[in-house]
Amino acid sequence: MELREKIDRAVAAVLSRGALMRSGLSWRGIADRVSSGELIRLRNGWYVRGETWEAERPDVRHLMVMHAARSDRHGNGVFSHRSAATLHGLPVWSDWMRGERDRAVRDCLTAHLLAPIAASGSGGARSKLYRRPDGSADTVRIAGFTCTSADRTLADLAASEPFAVALSCADRLLRDEVAVGRLIDPRGVEAWRARLLALARSRAGARGVRALRALAALADPRAESPLESVSRLRSWQIGLEPELQVPVRSERGGTLYLDFLFRSVGFFGECDGKGKYFDDELRGQRTPDEVFEHERRRHNWVSGVTRMNGVRWGVREVVTVERFATHLREFGVPFPGRAVECFGPEIARFLREAR
């Protein structure tokens, strides 16, 4: 679903107290429906029907909250952090990347906004305010919302989110900027890295600067999903240096691309997200069983052509570095068990601590 469609759905779902009262509800009637769950209160005076809320994904729910916040502030607000990331289309709503369960359901009710440094208060139960002296600077307009720029949003995420989330977002931003299909502009990659390092220097001493420098070094536009991004992080953390999107001759004469090749240990790796089997858009006309059979044949073909064993994993195996290490160990994949040094000692130290 495109961002514009998500925003349209979110805006259409939000109901003001005035609209509810014009439909015949009293103050008490609204309160009773909130208590029963028939209505969800997004913030004072703004609601959504419970069944609509339950049917939507966390990013669309959060857009509802942002629309209510924008309406409540008469459009005067700069969205930041996870709210800005939602507008930039970044993957910040996967609980598994934070090693948590069901937190997104709660977190999507909180709008993240910049506030002038002199502002008082926390923003209330449904808003989180970040006080910055430059709170009005480095902003963009997206579909009628004002939010922090992509670079600044990434810097804020580096300071506020687990590194797995920030790296997934960095990969997405870099891919959108420098890649067309499998074609990548290397000069664009270097310019992007230099820009992030300059931003890190400008924020010297601030929280998240080490993570921002690490993002400048580690982001890769070849990652095609958050699962690939986090899998790459876990690989580095246990001492493997994966090659990405490695071409292999296909059974029918075309080209297959391996998610990961661990050449030094003679294994290849493939990410196996649930969407491949259960997302209608990704699956097309095939049944889950047909997709599974296709993946099995592909795996066997690659093993035969490369003369290497392969290992597959999904979300559950990369939630922590310990789980990933255990999974590879069970398949006989050898690895050093300590963070790679190929990016230098500073990044190696960071990788040892990152989650």
CSV table of N, CA and C in Angstrom, one decimal, residues 222-324:
chain,number,residue,atom,x,y,z
A,222,ARG,N,21.9,-2.8,-1.0
A,222,ARG,CA,21.5,-4.1,-1.6
A,222,ARG,C,20.5,-4.9,-0.7
A,223,ALA,N,20.3,-4.5,0.5
A,223,ALA,CA,19.4,-5.1,1.4
A,223,ALA,C,18.0,-4.9,0.9
A,224,GLU,N,17.2,-5.9,0.7
A,224,GLU,CA,15.9,-5.8,0.2
A,224,GLU,C,14.7,-5.9,1.2
A,225,SER,N,15.1,-6.1,2.5
A,225,SER,CA,14.1,-6.2,3.5
A,225,SER,C,14.7,-6.0,4.8
A,226,PRO,N,13.9,-5.6,5.9
A,226,PRO,CA,14.5,-5.5,7.2
A,226,PRO,C,15.1,-6.8,7.7
A,227,LEU,N,14.5,-8.0,7.3
A,227,LEU,CA,15.0,-9.2,7.7
A,227,LEU,C,16.5,-9.4,7.2
A,228,GLU,N,16.7,-9.0,5.9
A,228,GLU,CA,18.1,-9.0,5.4
A,228,GLU,C,19.0,-8.1,6.1
A,229,SER,N,18.5,-6.9,6.5
A,229,SER,CA,19.3,-6.0,7.2
A,229,SER,C,19.8,-6.5,8.5
A,230,VAL,N,18.8,-7.0,9.3
A,230,VAL,CA,19.1,-7.6,10.6
A,230,VAL,C,20.0,-8.8,10.5
A,231,SER,N,19.8,-9.6,9.5
A,231,SER,CA,20.6,-10.8,9.3
A,231,SER,C,22.0,-10.5,9.0
A,232,ARG,N,22.2,-9.4,8.3
A,232,ARG,CA,23.6,-9.0,8.0
A,232,ARG,C,24.3,-8.5,9.3
A,233,LEU,N,23.5,-7.8,10.1
A,233,LEU,CA,24.1,-7.3,11.4
A,233,LEU,C,24.5,-8.5,12.3
A,234,ARG,N,23.6,-9.5,12.4
A,234,ARG,CA,23.9,-10.6,13.2
A,234,ARG,C,25.1,-11.4,12.7
A,235,SER,N,25.2,-11.5,11.3
A,235,SER,CA,26.4,-12.1,10.7
A,235,SER,C,27.7,-11.5,11.1
A,236,TRP,N,27.7,-10.1,11.1
A,236,TRP,CA,28.9,-9.4,11.5
A,236,TRP,C,29.2,-9.6,12.9
A,237,GLN,N,28.2,-9.7,13.7
A,237,GLN,CA,28.4,-9.8,15.2
A,237,GLN,C,29.0,-11.1,15.6
A,238,ILE,N,28.8,-12.2,14.8
A,238,ILE,CA,29.4,-13.5,15.1
A,238,ILE,C,30.6,-13.7,14.3
A,239,GLY,N,31.1,-12.7,13.5
A,239,GLY,CA,32.3,-12.9,12.9
A,239,GLY,C,32.3,-13.3,11.4
A,240,LEU,N,31.1,-13.3,10.8
A,240,LEU,CA,31.0,-13.7,9.4
A,240,LEU,C,30.9,-12.4,8.5
A,241,GLU,N,31.6,-12.5,7.3
A,241,GLU,CA,31.5,-11.4,6.4
A,241,GLU,C,30.7,-11.8,5.2
A,242,PRO,N,29.4,-11.5,5.2
A,242,PRO,CA,28.6,-12.0,4.1
A,242,PRO,C,28.7,-11.2,2.8
A,243,GLU,N,28.7,-11.9,1.7
A,243,GLU,CA,28.5,-11.3,0.4
A,243,GLU,C,27.0,-11.2,0.1
A,244,LEU,N,26.6,-10.1,-0.5
A,244,LEU,CA,25.1,-10.0,-0.7
A,244,LEU,C,24.7,-10.1,-2.1
A,245,GLN,N,23.5,-10.6,-2.3
A,245,GLN,CA,22.9,-10.7,-3.6
A,245,GLN,C,23.8,-11.3,-4.7
A,246,VAL,N,24.4,-12.4,-4.4
A,246,VAL,CA,25.4,-13.1,-5.2
A,246,VAL,C,24.7,-13.8,-6.4
A,247,PRO,N,25.0,-13.6,-7.6
A,247,PRO,CA,24.3,-14.2,-8.8
A,247,PRO,C,24.7,-15.7,-8.9
A,248,VAL,N,23.7,-16.5,-9.2
A,248,VAL,CA,23.9,-17.9,-9.5
A,248,VAL,C,23.1,-18.3,-10.7
A,249,ARG,N,23.6,-19.1,-11.6
A,249,ARG,CA,22.8,-19.6,-12.7
A,249,ARG,C,21.6,-20.4,-12.3
A,250,SER,N,20.5,-20.0,-12.9
A,250,SER,CA,19.2,-20.7,-12.4
A,250,SER,C,19.0,-22.0,-13.3
A,251,GLU,N,18.1,-22.8,-12.8
A,251,GLU,CA,17.7,-24.0,-13.5
A,251,GLU,C,17.2,-23.8,-14.9
A,252,ARG,N,16.6,-22.7,-15.1
A,252,ARG,CA,16.0,-22.4,-16.4
A,252,ARG,C,16.8,-21.5,-17.3
A,253,GLY,N,18.1,-21.2,-16.9
A,253,GLY,CA,19.0,-20.4,-17.7
A,253,GLY,C,19.1,-19.0,-17.3
A,254,GLY,N,18.3,-18.5,-16.4
A,254,GLY,CA,18.4,-17.1,-16.0
A,254,GLY,C,19.4,-17.0,-14.8
A,255,THR,N,19.1,-16.0,-13.9
A,255,THR,CA,20.0,-15.8,-12.8
A,255,THR,C,19.2,-15.7,-11.5
A,256,LEU,N,19.7,-16.5,-10.5
A,256,LEU,CA,19.2,-16.4,-9.2
A,256,LEU,C,20.1,-15.5,-8.3
A,257,TYR,N,19.6,-14.9,-7.3
A,257,TYR,CA,20.5,-14.1,-6.4
A,257,TYR,C,20.4,-14.6,-5.0
A,258,LEU,N,21.5,-15.0,-4.5
A,258,LEU,CA,21.5,-15.4,-3.1
A,258,LEU,C,21.5,-14.3,-2.1
A,259,ASP,N,20.7,-14.4,-1.1
A,259,ASP,CA,20.7,-13.3,-0.1
A,259,ASP,C,22.1,-13.1,0.5
A,260,PHE,N,22.7,-14.3,0.9
A,260,PHE,CA,24.0,-14.2,1.6
A,260,PHE,C,24.9,-15.3,1.1
A,261,LEU,N,26.2,-15.0,0.9
A,261,LEU,CA,27.2,-16.1,0.6
A,261,LEU,C,28.3,-15.9,1.7
A,262,PHE,N,28.5,-17.0,2.5
A,262,PHE,CA,29.6,-17.0,3.4
A,262,PHE,C,30.7,-17.8,2.8
A,263,ARG,N,31.4,-17.1,1.9
A,263,ARG,CA,32.4,-17.8,1.1
A,263,ARG,C,33.5,-18.5,1.9
A,264,SER,N,33.9,-17.8,2.9
A,264,SER,CA,35.1,-18.3,3.7
A,264,SER,C,34.8,-19.6,4.5
A,265,VAL,N,33.5,-19.9,4.7
A,265,VAL,CA,33.1,-21.1,5.4
A,265,VAL,C,32.3,-22.1,4.5
A,266,GLY,N,32.1,-21.7,3.3
A,266,GLY,CA,31.5,-22.6,2.3
A,266,GLY,C,30.0,-22.8,2.5
A,267,PHE,N,29.3,-21.8,2.9
A,267,PHE,CA,27.8,-21.9,3.1
A,267,PHE,C,27.2,-20.7,2.4
A,268,PHE,N,25.9,-20.9,2.0
A,268,PHE,CA,25.1,-19.8,1.6
A,268,PHE,C,23.9,-19.7,2.5
A,269,GLY,N,23.3,-18.5,2.6
A,269,GLY,CA,22.2,-18.3,3.5
A,269,GLY,C,21.1,-17.6,2.8
A,270,GLU,N,19.8,-17.9,3.2
A,270,GLU,CA,18.6,-17.4,2.6
A,270,GLU,C,17.7,-16.9,3.7
A,271,CYS,N,17.2,-15.7,3.6
A,271,CYS,CA,16.1,-15.2,4.6
A,271,CYS,C,14.8,-15.8,4.1
A,272,ASP,N,14.0,-16.1,5.1
A,272,ASP,CA,12.7,-16.8,4.8
A,272,ASP,C,11.6,-16.1,5.6
A,273,GLY,N,11.2,-14.9,5.1
A,273,GLY,CA,10.2,-14.1,5.8
A,273,GLY,C,8.8,-14.7,5.6
A,274,LYS,N,7.9,-14.6,6.5
A,274,LYS,CA,6.5,-15.1,6.4
A,274,LYS,C,5.8,-14.5,5.2
A,275,GLY,N,6.1,-13.3,4.8
A,275,GLY,CA,5.4,-12.6,3.8
A,275,GLY,C,5.5,-13.4,2.5
A,276,LYS,N,6.6,-14.1,2.3
A,276,LYS,CA,6.8,-14.9,1.0
A,276,LYS,C,5.7,-15.9,0.8
A,277,TYR,N,5.2,-16.4,2.0
A,277,TYR,CA,4.2,-17.5,1.9
A,277,TYR,C,2.7,-17.0,2.1
A,278,PHE,N,2.6,-15.9,2.9
A,278,PHE,CA,1.2,-15.5,3.3
A,278,PHE,C,0.8,-14.1,2.8
A,279,ASP,N,1.7,-13.3,2.2
A,279,ASP,CA,1.3,-12.0,1.7
A,279,ASP,C,0.8,-12.2,0.3
A,280,ASP,N,-0.5,-11.8,0.0
A,280,ASP,CA,-1.1,-12.0,-1.3
A,280,ASP,C,-0.3,-11.3,-2.4
A,281,GLU,N,0.2,-10.1,-2.1
A,281,GLU,CA,0.9,-9.4,-3.1
A,281,GLU,C,2.2,-10.1,-3.5
A,282,LEU,N,2.9,-10.6,-2.5
A,282,LEU,CA,4.2,-11.3,-2.8
A,282,LEU,C,4.0,-12.7,-3.4
A,283,ARG,N,2.9,-13.3,-3.0
A,283,ARG,CA,2.7,-14.7,-3.4
A,283,ARG,C,2.1,-14.8,-4.8
A,284,GLY,N,1.3,-13.7,-5.2
A,284,GLY,CA,0.7,-13.8,-6.5
A,284,GLY,C,-0.5,-14.8,-6.5
A,285,GLN,N,-0.5,-15.6,-7.5
A,285,GLN,CA,-1.6,-16.6,-7.6
A,285,GLN,C,-1.2,-18.0,-7.0
A,286,ARG,N,0.0,-18.1,-6.5
A,286,ARG,CA,0.4,-19.3,-5.9
A,286,ARG,C,-0.1,-19.5,-4.5
A,287,THR,N,-0.3,-20.8,-4.1
A,287,THR,CA,-0.7,-21.2,-2.8
A,287,THR,C,0.6,-21.2,-1.9
A,288,PRO,N,0.5,-21.1,-0.6
A,288,PRO,CA,1.7,-21.3,0.3
A,288,PRO,C,2.4,-22.5,0.0
A,289,ASP,N,1.7,-23.7,-0.3
A,289,ASP,CA,2.4,-24.9,-0.5
A,289,ASP,C,3.2,-24.8,-1.8
A,290,GLU,N,2.7,-24.1,-2.8
A,290,GLU,CA,3.4,-24.0,-4.1
A,290,GLU,C,4.6,-23.1,-3.9
A,291,VAL,N,4.5,-22.1,-3.1
A,291,VAL,CA,5.7,-21.3,-2.8
A,291,VAL,C,6.7,-22.1,-2.1
A,292,PHE,N,6.3,-22.9,-1.1
A,292,PHE,CA,7.2,-23.7,-0.3
A,292,PHE,C,8.0,-24.7,-1.3
A,293,GLU,N,7.2,-25.3,-2.2
A,293,GLU,CA,7.9,-26.3,-3.1
A,293,GLU,C,8.8,-25.6,-4.0
A,294,HIS,N,8.5,-24.4,-4.5
A,294,HIS,CA,9.4,-23.6,-5.3
A,294,HIS,C,10.7,-23.3,-4.6
A,295,GLU,N,10.6,-22.8,-3.3
A,295,GLU,CA,11.7,-22.5,-2.5
A,295,GLU,C,12.6,-23.7,-2.2
A,296,ARG,N,12.0,-24.9,-2.0
A,296,ARG,CA,12.7,-26.1,-1.8
A,296,ARG,C,13.5,-26.5,-3.1
A,297,ARG,N,12.9,-26.4,-4.2
A,297,ARG,CA,13.6,-26.7,-5.5
A,297,ARG,C,14.8,-25.7,-5.7
A,298,ARG,N,14.5,-24.5,-5.4
A,298,ARG,CA,15.5,-23.4,-5.6
A,298,ARG,C,16.7,-23.7,-4.7
A,299,HIS,N,16.4,-24.1,-3.4
A,299,HIS,CA,17.5,-24.3,-2.5
A,299,HIS,C,18.3,-25.5,-2.9
A,300,ASN,N,17.7,-26.6,-3.4
A,300,ASN,CA,18.4,-27.8,-3.8
A,300,ASN,C,19.2,-27.5,-5.1
A,301,TRP,N,18.7,-26.7,-6.0
A,301,TRP,CA,19.4,-26.3,-7.2
A,301,TRP,C,20.7,-25.5,-6.8
A,302,VAL,N,20.6,-24.5,-6.0
A,302,VAL,CA,21.7,-23.7,-5.6
A,302,VAL,C,22.8,-24.6,-4.9
A,303,SER,N,22.4,-25.5,-4.0
A,303,SER,CA,23.3,-26.4,-3.4
A,303,SER,C,24.1,-27.2,-4.4
A,304,GLY,N,23.4,-27.7,-5.4
A,304,GLY,CA,24.0,-28.5,-6.4
A,304,GLY,C,25.0,-27.7,-7.3
A,305,VAL,N,24.6,-26.5,-7.7
A,305,VAL,CA,25.4,-25.7,-8.6
A,305,VAL,C,26.6,-25.1,-7.9
A,306,THR,N,26.5,-24.7,-6.6
A,306,THR,CA,27.6,-24.1,-5.9
A,306,THR,C,28.4,-25.1,-5.1
A,307,ARG,N,27.9,-26.3,-5.0
A,307,ARG,CA,28.6,-27.3,-4.2
A,307,ARG,C,28.8,-26.9,-2.8
A,308,MET,N,27.8,-26.1,-2.3
A,308,MET,CA,27.8,-25.6,-0.9
A,308,MET,C,26.5,-26.0,-0.2
A,309,ASN,N,26.6,-26.2,1.1
A,309,ASN,CA,25.4,-26.3,1.9
A,309,ASN,C,24.8,-25.0,2.1
A,310,GLY,N,23.5,-25.0,2.3
A,310,GLY,CA,22.7,-23.8,2.5
A,310,GLY,C,22.0,-23.9,3.9
A,311,VAL,N,21.7,-22.7,4.4
A,311,VAL,CA,20.9,-22.6,5.7
A,311,VAL,C,19.9,-21.5,5.5
A,312,ARG,N,18.7,-21.8,6.0
A,312,ARG,CA,17.7,-20.8,5.9
A,312,ARG,C,17.3,-20.3,7.3
A,313,TRP,N,16.8,-19.1,7.4
A,313,TRP,CA,16.3,-18.6,8.7
A,313,TRP,C,15.2,-17.6,8.5
A,314,GLY,N,14.5,-17.3,9.5
A,314,GLY,CA,13.4,-16.3,9.5
A,314,GLY,C,13.6,-15.3,10.6
A,315,VAL,N,12.5,-14.6,10.9
A,315,VAL,CA,12.6,-13.5,11.9
A,315,VAL,C,13.0,-14.1,13.3
A,316,ARG,N,12.4,-15.2,13.7
A,316,ARG,CA,12.6,-15.8,15.0
A,316,ARG,C,14.1,-16.0,15.3
A,317,GLU,N,14.9,-16.4,14.2
A,317,GLU,CA,16.3,-16.7,14.4
A,317,GLU,C,17.2,-15.5,14.5
A,318,VAL,N,16.8,-14.3,14.2
A,318,VAL,CA,17.7,-13.2,14.2
A,318,VAL,C,17.3,-12.1,15.2
A,319,VAL,N,16.3,-12.4,16.1
A,319,VAL,CA,15.9,-11.5,17.1
A,319,VAL,C,17.0,-11.1,18.0
A,320,THR,N,17.9,-12.0,18.3
A,320,THR,CA,19.1,-11.7,19.1
A,320,THR,C,20.3,-12.4,18.4
A,321,VAL,N,21.5,-11.9,18.7
A,321,VAL,CA,22.7,-12.5,18.2
A,321,VAL,C,22.9,-13.9,18.7
A,322,GLU,N,22.4,-14.2,19.9
A,322,GLU,CA,22.6,-15.5,20.5
A,322,GLU,C,21.7,-16.5,19.7
A,323,ARG,N,20.5,-16.1,19.4
A,323,ARG,CA,19.6,-17.1,18.6
A,323,ARG,C,20.2,-17.4,17.3
A,324,PHE,N,20.8,-16.3,16.6
A,324,PHE,CA,21.3,-16.5,15.3
A,324,PHE,C,22.5,-17.5,15.4
